[in-house]
PDB file of N, CA and C in Angstrom:
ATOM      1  N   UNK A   1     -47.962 -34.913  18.146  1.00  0.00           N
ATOM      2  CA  UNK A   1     -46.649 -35.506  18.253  1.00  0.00           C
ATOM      3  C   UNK A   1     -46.706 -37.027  18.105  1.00  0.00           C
ATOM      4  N   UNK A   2     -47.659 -37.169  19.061  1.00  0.00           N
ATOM      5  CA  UNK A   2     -47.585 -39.187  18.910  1.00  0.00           C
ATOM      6  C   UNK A   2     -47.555 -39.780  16.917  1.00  0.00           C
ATOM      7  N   UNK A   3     -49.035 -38.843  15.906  1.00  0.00           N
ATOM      8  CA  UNK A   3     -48.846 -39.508  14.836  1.00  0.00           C
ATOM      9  C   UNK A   3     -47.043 -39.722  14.618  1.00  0.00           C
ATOM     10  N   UNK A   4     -46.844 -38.370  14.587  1.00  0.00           N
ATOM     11  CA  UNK A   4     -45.469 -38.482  13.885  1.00  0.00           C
ATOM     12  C   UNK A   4     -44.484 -39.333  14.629  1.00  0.00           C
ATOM     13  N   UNK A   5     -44.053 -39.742  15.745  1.00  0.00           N
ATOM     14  CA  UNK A   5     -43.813 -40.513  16.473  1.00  0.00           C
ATOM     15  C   UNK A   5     -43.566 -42.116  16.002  1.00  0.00           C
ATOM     16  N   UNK A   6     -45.379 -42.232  15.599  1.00  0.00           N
ATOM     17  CA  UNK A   6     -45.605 -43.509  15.463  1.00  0.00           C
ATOM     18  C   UNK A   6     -45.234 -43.653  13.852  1.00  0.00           C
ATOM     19  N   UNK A   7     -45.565 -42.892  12.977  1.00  0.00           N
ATOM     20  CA  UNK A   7     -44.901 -42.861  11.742  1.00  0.00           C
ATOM     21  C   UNK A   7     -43.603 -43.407  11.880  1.00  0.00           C
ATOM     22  N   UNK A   8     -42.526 -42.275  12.842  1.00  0.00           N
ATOM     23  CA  UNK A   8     -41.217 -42.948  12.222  1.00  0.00           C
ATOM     24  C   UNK A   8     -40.852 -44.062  13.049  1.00  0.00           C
ATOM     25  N   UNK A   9     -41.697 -45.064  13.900  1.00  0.00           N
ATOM     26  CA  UNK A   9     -41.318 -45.928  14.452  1.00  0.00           C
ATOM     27  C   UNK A   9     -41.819 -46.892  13.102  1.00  0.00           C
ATOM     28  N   UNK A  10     -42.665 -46.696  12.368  1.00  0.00           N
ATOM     29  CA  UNK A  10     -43.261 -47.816  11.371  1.00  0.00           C
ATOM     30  C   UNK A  10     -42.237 -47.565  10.655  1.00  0.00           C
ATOM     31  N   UNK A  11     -42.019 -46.796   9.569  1.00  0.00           N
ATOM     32  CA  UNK A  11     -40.969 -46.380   8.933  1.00  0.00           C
ATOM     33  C   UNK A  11     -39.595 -46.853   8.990  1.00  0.00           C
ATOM     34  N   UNK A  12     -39.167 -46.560  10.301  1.00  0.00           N
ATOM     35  CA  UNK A  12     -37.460 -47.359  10.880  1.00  0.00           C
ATOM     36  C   UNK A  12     -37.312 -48.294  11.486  1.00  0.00           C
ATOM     37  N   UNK A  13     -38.520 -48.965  11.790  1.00  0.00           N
ATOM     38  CA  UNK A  13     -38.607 -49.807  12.598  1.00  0.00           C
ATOM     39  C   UNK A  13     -37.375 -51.470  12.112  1.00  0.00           C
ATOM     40  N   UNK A  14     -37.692 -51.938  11.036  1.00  0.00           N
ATOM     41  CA  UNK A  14     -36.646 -53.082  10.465  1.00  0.00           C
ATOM     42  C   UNK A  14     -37.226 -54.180  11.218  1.00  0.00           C
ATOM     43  N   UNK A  15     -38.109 -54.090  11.866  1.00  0.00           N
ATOM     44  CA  UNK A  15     -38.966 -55.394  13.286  1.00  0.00           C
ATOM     45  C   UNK A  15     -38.880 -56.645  11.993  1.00  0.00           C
ATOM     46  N   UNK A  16     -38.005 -57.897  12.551  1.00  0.00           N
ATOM     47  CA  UNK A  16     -38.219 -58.743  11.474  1.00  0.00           C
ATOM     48  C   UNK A  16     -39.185 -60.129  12.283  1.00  0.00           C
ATOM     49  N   UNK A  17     -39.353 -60.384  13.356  1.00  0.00           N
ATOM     50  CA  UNK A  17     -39.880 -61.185  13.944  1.00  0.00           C
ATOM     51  C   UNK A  17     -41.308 -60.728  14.974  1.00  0.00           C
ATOM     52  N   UNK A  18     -42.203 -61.533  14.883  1.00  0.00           N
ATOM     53  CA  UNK A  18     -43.597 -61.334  15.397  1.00  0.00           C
ATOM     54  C   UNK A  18     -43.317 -60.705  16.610  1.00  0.00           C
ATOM     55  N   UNK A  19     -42.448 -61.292  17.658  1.00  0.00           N
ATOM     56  CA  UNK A  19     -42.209 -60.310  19.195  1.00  0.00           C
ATOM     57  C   UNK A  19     -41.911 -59.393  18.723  1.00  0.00           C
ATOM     58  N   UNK A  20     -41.167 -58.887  17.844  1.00  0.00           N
ATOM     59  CA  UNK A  20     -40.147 -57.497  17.622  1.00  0.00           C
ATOM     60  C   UNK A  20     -41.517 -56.347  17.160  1.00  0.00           C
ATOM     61  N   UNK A  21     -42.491 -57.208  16.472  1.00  0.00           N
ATOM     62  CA  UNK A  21     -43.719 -56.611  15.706  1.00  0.00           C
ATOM     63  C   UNK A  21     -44.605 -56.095  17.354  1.00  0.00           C
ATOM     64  N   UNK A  22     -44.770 -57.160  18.302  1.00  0.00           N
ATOM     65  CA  UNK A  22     -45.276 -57.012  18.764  1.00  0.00           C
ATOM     66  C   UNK A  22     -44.786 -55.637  19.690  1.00  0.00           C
ATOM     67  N   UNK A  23     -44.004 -56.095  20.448  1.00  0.00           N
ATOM     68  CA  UNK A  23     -43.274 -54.802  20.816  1.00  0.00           C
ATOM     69  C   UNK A  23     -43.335 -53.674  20.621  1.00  0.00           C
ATOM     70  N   UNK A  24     -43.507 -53.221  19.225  1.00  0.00           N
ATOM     71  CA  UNK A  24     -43.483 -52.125  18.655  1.00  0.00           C
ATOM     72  C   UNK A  24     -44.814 -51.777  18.585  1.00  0.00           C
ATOM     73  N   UNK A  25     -45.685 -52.467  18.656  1.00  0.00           N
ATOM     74  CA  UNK A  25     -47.184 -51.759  18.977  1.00  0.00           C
ATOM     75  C   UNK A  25     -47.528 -51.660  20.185  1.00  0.00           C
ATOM     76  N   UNK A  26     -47.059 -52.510  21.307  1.00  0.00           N
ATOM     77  CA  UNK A  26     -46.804 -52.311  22.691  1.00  0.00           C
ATOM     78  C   UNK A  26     -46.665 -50.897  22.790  1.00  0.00           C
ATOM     79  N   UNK A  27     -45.429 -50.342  22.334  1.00  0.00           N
ATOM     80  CA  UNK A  27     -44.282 -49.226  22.752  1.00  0.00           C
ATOM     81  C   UNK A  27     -45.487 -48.429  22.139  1.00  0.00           C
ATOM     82  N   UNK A  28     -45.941 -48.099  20.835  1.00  0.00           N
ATOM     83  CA  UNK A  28     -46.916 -47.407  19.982  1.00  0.00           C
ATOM     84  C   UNK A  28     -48.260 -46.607  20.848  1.00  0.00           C
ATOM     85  N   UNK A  29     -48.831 -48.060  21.219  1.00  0.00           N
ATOM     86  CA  UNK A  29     -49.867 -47.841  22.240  1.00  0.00           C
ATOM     87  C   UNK A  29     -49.712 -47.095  23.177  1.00  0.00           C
ATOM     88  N   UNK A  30     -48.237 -47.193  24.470  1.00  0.00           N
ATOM     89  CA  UNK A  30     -47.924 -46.778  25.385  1.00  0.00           C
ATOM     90  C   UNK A  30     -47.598 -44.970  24.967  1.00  0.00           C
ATOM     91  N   UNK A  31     -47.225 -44.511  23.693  1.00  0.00           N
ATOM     92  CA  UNK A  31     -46.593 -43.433  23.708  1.00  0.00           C
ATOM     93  C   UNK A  31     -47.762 -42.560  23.466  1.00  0.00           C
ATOM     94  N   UNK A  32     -49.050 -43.379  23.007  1.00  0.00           N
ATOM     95  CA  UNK A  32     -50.363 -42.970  22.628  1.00  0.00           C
ATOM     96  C   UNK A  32     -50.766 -42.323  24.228  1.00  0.00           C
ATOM     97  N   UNK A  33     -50.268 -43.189  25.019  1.00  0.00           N
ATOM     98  CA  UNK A  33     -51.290 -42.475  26.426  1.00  0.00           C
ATOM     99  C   UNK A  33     -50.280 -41.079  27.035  1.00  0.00           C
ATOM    100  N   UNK A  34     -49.073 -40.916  26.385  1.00  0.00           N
ATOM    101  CA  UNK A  34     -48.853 -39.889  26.708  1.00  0.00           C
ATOM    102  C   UNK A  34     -49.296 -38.238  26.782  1.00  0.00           C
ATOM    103  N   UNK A  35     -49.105 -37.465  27.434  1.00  0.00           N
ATOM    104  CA  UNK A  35     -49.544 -35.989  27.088  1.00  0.00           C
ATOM    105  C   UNK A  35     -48.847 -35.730  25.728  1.00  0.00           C
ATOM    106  N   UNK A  36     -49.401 -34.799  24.990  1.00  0.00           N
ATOM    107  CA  UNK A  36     -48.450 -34.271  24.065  1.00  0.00           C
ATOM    108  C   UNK A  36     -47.297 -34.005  24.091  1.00  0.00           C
ATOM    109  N   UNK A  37     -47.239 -33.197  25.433  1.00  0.00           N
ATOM    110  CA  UNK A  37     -45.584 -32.186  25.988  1.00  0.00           C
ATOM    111  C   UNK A  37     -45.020 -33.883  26.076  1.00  0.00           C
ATOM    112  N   UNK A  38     -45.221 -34.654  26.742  1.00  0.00           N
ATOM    113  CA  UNK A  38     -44.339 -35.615  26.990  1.00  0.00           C
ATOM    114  C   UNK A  38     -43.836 -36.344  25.914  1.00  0.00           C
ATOM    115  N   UNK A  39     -44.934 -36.308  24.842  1.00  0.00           N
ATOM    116  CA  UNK A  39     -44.037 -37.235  23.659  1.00  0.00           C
ATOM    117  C   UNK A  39     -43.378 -36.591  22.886  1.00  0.00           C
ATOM    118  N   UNK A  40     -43.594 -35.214  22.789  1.00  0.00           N
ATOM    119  CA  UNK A  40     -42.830 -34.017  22.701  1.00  0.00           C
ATOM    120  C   UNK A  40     -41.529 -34.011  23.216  1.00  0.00           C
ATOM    121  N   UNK A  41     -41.100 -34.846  24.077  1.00  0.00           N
ATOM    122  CA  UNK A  41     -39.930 -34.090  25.113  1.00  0.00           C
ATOM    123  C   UNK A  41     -39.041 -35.766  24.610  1.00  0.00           C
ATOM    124  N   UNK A  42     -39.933 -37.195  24.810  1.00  0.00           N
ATOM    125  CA  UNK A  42     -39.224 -38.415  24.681  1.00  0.00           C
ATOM    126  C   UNK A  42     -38.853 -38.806  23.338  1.00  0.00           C
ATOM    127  N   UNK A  43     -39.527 -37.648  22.095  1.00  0.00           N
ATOM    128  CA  UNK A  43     -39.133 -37.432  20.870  1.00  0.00           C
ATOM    129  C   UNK A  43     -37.675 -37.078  21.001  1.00  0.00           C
ATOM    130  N   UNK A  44     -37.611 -35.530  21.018  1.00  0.00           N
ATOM    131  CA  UNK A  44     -36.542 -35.244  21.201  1.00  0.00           C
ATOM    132  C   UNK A  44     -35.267 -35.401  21.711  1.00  0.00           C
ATOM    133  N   UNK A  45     -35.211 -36.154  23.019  1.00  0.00           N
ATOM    134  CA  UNK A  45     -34.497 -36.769  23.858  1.00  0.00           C
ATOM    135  C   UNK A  45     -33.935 -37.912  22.932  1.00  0.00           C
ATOM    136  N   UNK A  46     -34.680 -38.756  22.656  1.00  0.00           N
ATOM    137  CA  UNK A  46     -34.618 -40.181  22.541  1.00  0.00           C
ATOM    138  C   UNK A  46     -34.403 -40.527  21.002  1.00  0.00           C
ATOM    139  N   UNK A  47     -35.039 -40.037  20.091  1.00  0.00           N
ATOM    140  CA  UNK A  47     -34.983 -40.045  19.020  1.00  0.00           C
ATOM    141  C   UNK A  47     -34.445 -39.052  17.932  1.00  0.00           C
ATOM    142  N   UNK A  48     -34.492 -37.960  18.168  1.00  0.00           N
ATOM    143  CA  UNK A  48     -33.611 -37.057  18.053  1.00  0.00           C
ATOM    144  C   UNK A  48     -31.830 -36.884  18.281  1.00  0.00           C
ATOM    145  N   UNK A  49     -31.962 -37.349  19.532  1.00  0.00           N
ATOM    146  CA  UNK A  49     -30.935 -37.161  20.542  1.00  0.00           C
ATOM    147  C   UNK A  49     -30.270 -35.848  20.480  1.00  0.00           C
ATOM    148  N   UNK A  50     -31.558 -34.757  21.342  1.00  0.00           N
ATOM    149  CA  UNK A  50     -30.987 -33.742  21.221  1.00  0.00           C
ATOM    150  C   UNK A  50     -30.386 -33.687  22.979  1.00  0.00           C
ATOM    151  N   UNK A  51     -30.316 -32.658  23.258  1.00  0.00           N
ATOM    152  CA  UNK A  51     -29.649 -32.478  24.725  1.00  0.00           C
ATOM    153  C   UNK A  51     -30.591 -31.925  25.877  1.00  0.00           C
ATOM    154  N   UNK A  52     -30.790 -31.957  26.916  1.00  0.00           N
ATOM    155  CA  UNK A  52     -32.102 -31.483  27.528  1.00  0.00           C
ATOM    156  C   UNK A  52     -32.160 -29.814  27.368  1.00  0.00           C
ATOM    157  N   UNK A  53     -30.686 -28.869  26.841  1.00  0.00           N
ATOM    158  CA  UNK A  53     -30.952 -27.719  26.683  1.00  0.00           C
ATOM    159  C   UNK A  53     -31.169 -27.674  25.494  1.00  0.00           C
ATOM    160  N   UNK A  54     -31.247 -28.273  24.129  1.00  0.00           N
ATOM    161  CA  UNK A  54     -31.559 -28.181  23.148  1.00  0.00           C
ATOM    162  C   UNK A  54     -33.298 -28.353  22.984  1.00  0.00           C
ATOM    163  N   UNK A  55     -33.576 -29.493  24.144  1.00  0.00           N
ATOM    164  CA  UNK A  55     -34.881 -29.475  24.104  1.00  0.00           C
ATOM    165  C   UNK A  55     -35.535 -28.771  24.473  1.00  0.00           C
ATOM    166  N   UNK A  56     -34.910 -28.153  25.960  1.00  0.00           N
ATOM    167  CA  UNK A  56     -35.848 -26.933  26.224  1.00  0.00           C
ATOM    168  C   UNK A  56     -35.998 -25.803  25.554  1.00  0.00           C
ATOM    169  N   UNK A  57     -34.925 -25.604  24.942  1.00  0.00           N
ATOM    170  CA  UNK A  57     -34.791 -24.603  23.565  1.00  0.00           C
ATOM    171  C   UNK A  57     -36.248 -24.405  22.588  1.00  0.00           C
ATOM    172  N   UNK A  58     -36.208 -25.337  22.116  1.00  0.00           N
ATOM    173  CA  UNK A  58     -37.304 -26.031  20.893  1.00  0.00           C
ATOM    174  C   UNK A  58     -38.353 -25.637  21.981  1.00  0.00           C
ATOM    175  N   UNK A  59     -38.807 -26.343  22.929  1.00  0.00           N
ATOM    176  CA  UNK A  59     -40.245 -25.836  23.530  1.00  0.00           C
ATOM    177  C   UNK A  59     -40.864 -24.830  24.173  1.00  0.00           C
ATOM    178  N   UNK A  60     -39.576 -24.067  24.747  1.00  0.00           N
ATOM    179  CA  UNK A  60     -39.782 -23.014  25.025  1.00  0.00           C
ATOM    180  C   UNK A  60     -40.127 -22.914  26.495  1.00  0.00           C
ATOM    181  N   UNK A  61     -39.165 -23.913  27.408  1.00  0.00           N
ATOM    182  CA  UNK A  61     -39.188 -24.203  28.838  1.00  0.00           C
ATOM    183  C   UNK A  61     -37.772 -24.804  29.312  1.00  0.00           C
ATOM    184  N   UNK A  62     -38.018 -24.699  30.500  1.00  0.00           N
ATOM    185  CA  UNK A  62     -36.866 -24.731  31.505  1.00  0.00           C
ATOM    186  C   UNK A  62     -36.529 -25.913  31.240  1.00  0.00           C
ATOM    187  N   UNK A  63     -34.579 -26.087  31.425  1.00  0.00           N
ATOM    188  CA  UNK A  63     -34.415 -27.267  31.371  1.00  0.00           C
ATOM    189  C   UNK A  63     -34.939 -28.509  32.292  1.00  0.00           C
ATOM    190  N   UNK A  64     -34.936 -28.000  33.669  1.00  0.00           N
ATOM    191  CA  UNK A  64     -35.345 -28.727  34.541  1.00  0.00           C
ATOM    192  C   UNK A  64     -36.826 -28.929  34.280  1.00  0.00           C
ATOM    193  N   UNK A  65     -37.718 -28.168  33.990  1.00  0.00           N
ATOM    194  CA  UNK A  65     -38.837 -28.787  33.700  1.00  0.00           C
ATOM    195  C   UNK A  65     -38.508 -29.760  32.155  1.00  0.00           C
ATOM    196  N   UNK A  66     -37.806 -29.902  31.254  1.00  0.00           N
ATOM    197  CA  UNK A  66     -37.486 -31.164  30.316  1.00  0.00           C
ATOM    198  C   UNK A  66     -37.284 -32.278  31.330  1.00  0.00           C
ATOM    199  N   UNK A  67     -36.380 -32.331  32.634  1.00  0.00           N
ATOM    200  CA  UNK A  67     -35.862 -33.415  32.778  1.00  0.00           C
ATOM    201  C   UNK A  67     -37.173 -34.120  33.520  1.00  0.00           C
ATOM    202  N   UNK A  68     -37.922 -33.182  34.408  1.00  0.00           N
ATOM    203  CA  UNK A  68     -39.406 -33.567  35.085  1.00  0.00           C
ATOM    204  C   UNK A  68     -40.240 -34.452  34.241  1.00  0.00           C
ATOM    205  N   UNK A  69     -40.504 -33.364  33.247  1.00  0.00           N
ATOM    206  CA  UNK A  69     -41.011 -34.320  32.341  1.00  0.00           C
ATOM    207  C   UNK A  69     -40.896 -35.406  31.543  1.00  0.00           C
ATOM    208  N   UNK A  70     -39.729 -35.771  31.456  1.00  0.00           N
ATOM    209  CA  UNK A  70     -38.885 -36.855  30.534  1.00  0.00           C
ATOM    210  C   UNK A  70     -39.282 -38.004  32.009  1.00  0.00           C
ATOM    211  N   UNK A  71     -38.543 -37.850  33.220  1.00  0.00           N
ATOM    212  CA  UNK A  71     -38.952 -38.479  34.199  1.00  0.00           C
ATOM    213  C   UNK A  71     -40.203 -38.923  34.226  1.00  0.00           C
ATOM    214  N   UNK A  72     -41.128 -38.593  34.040  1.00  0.00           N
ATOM    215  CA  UNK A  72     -42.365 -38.934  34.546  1.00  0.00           C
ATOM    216  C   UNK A  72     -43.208 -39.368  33.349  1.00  0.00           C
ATOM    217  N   UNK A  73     -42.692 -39.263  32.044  1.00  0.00           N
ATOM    218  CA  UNK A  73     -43.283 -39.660  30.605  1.00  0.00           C
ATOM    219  C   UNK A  73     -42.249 -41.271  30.833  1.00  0.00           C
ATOM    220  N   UNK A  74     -41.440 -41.490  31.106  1.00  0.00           N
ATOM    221  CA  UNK A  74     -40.363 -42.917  31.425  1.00  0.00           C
ATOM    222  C   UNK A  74     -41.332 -43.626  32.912  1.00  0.00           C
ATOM    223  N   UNK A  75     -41.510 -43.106  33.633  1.00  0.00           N
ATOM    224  CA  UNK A  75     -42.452 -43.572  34.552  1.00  0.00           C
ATOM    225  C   UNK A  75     -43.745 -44.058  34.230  1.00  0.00           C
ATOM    226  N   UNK A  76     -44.721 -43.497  33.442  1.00  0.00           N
ATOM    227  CA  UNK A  76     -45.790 -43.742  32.868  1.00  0.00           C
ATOM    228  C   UNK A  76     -45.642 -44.805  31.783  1.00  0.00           C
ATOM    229  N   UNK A  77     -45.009 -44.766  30.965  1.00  0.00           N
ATOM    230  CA  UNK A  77     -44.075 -45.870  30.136  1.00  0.00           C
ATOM    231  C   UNK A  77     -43.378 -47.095  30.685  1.00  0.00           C
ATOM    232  N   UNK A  78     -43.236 -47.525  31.491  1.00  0.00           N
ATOM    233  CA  UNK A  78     -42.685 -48.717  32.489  1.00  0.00           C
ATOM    234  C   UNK A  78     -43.672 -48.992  32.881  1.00  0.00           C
ATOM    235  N   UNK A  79     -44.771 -48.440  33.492  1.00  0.00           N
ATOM    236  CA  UNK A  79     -46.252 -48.656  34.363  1.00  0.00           C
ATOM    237  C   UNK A  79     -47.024 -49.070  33.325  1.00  0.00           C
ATOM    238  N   UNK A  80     -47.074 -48.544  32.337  1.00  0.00           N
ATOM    239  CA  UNK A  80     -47.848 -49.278  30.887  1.00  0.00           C
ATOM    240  C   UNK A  80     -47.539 -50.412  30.740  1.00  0.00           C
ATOM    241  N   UNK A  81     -46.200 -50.379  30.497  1.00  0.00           N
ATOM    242  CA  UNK A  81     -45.777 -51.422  29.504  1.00  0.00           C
ATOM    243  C   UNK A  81     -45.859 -52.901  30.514  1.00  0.00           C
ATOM    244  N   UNK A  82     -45.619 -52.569  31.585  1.00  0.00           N
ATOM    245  CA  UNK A  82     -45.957 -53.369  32.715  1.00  0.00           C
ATOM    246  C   UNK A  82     -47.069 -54.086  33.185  1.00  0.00           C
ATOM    247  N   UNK A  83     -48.279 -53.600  32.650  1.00  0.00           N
ATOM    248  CA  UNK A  83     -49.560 -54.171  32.705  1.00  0.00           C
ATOM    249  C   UNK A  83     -50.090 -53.041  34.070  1.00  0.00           C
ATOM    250  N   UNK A  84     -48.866 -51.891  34.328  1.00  0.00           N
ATOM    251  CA  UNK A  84     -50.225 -51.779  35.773  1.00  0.00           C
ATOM    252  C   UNK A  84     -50.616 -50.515  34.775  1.00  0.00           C
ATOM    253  N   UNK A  85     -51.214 -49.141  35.861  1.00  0.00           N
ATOM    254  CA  UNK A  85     -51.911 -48.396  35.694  1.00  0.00           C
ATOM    255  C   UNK A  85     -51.129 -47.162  35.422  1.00  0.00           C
ATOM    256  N   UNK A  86     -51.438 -46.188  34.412  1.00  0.00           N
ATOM    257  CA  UNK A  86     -50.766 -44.701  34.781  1.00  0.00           C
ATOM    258  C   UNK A  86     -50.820 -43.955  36.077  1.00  0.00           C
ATOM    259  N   UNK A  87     -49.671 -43.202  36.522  1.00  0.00           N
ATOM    260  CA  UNK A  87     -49.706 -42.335  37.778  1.00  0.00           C
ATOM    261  C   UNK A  87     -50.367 -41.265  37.498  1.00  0.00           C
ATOM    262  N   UNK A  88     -51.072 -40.373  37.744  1.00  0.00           N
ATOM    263  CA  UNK A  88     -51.157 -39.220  37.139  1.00  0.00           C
ATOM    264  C   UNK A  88     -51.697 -38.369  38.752  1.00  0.00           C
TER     265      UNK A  88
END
């Protein structure tokens, strides 16, 4: 999930300034330390913009386990991007 991920962030990205560049390998890096299921789930959610029952649809799990996981892939992602450590 992450290649493709990071593909269409290069791809759509439009980053016209060095922070905006930077950023985007920030965000890149950070989606790299995710589990699969999770970039799996912040794909869909976020970039997609599907619905958390559409997502659970596609994976083949409970909605409430989408929203767990979306939670805690956004948690790990703030803690990155933050300089501290993953929760796990």
């Amino acid at each position: 999930y992450f290649s493709y991920i990071n593909d269409h962030i290069n791809s759509q990205s439009g980053f016209t300034t060095f922070e905006d560049a930077n950023t985007k390998m920030e965000l890149s890096a950070a989606l790299n330390c995710l589990s699969d299921i999770e970039q799996a789930v912040i794909f869909l959610l976020f970039n997609e913009e599907l619905t958390r029952n559409e997502t659970a649809e596609i994976l083949k799990l409970y909605e409430s386990t989408v929203s767990k996981i979306k939670r805690r892939a956004i948690n790990k992602l703030k803690n990155i991007l933050d300089g501290g450590m993953e929760d796990e």
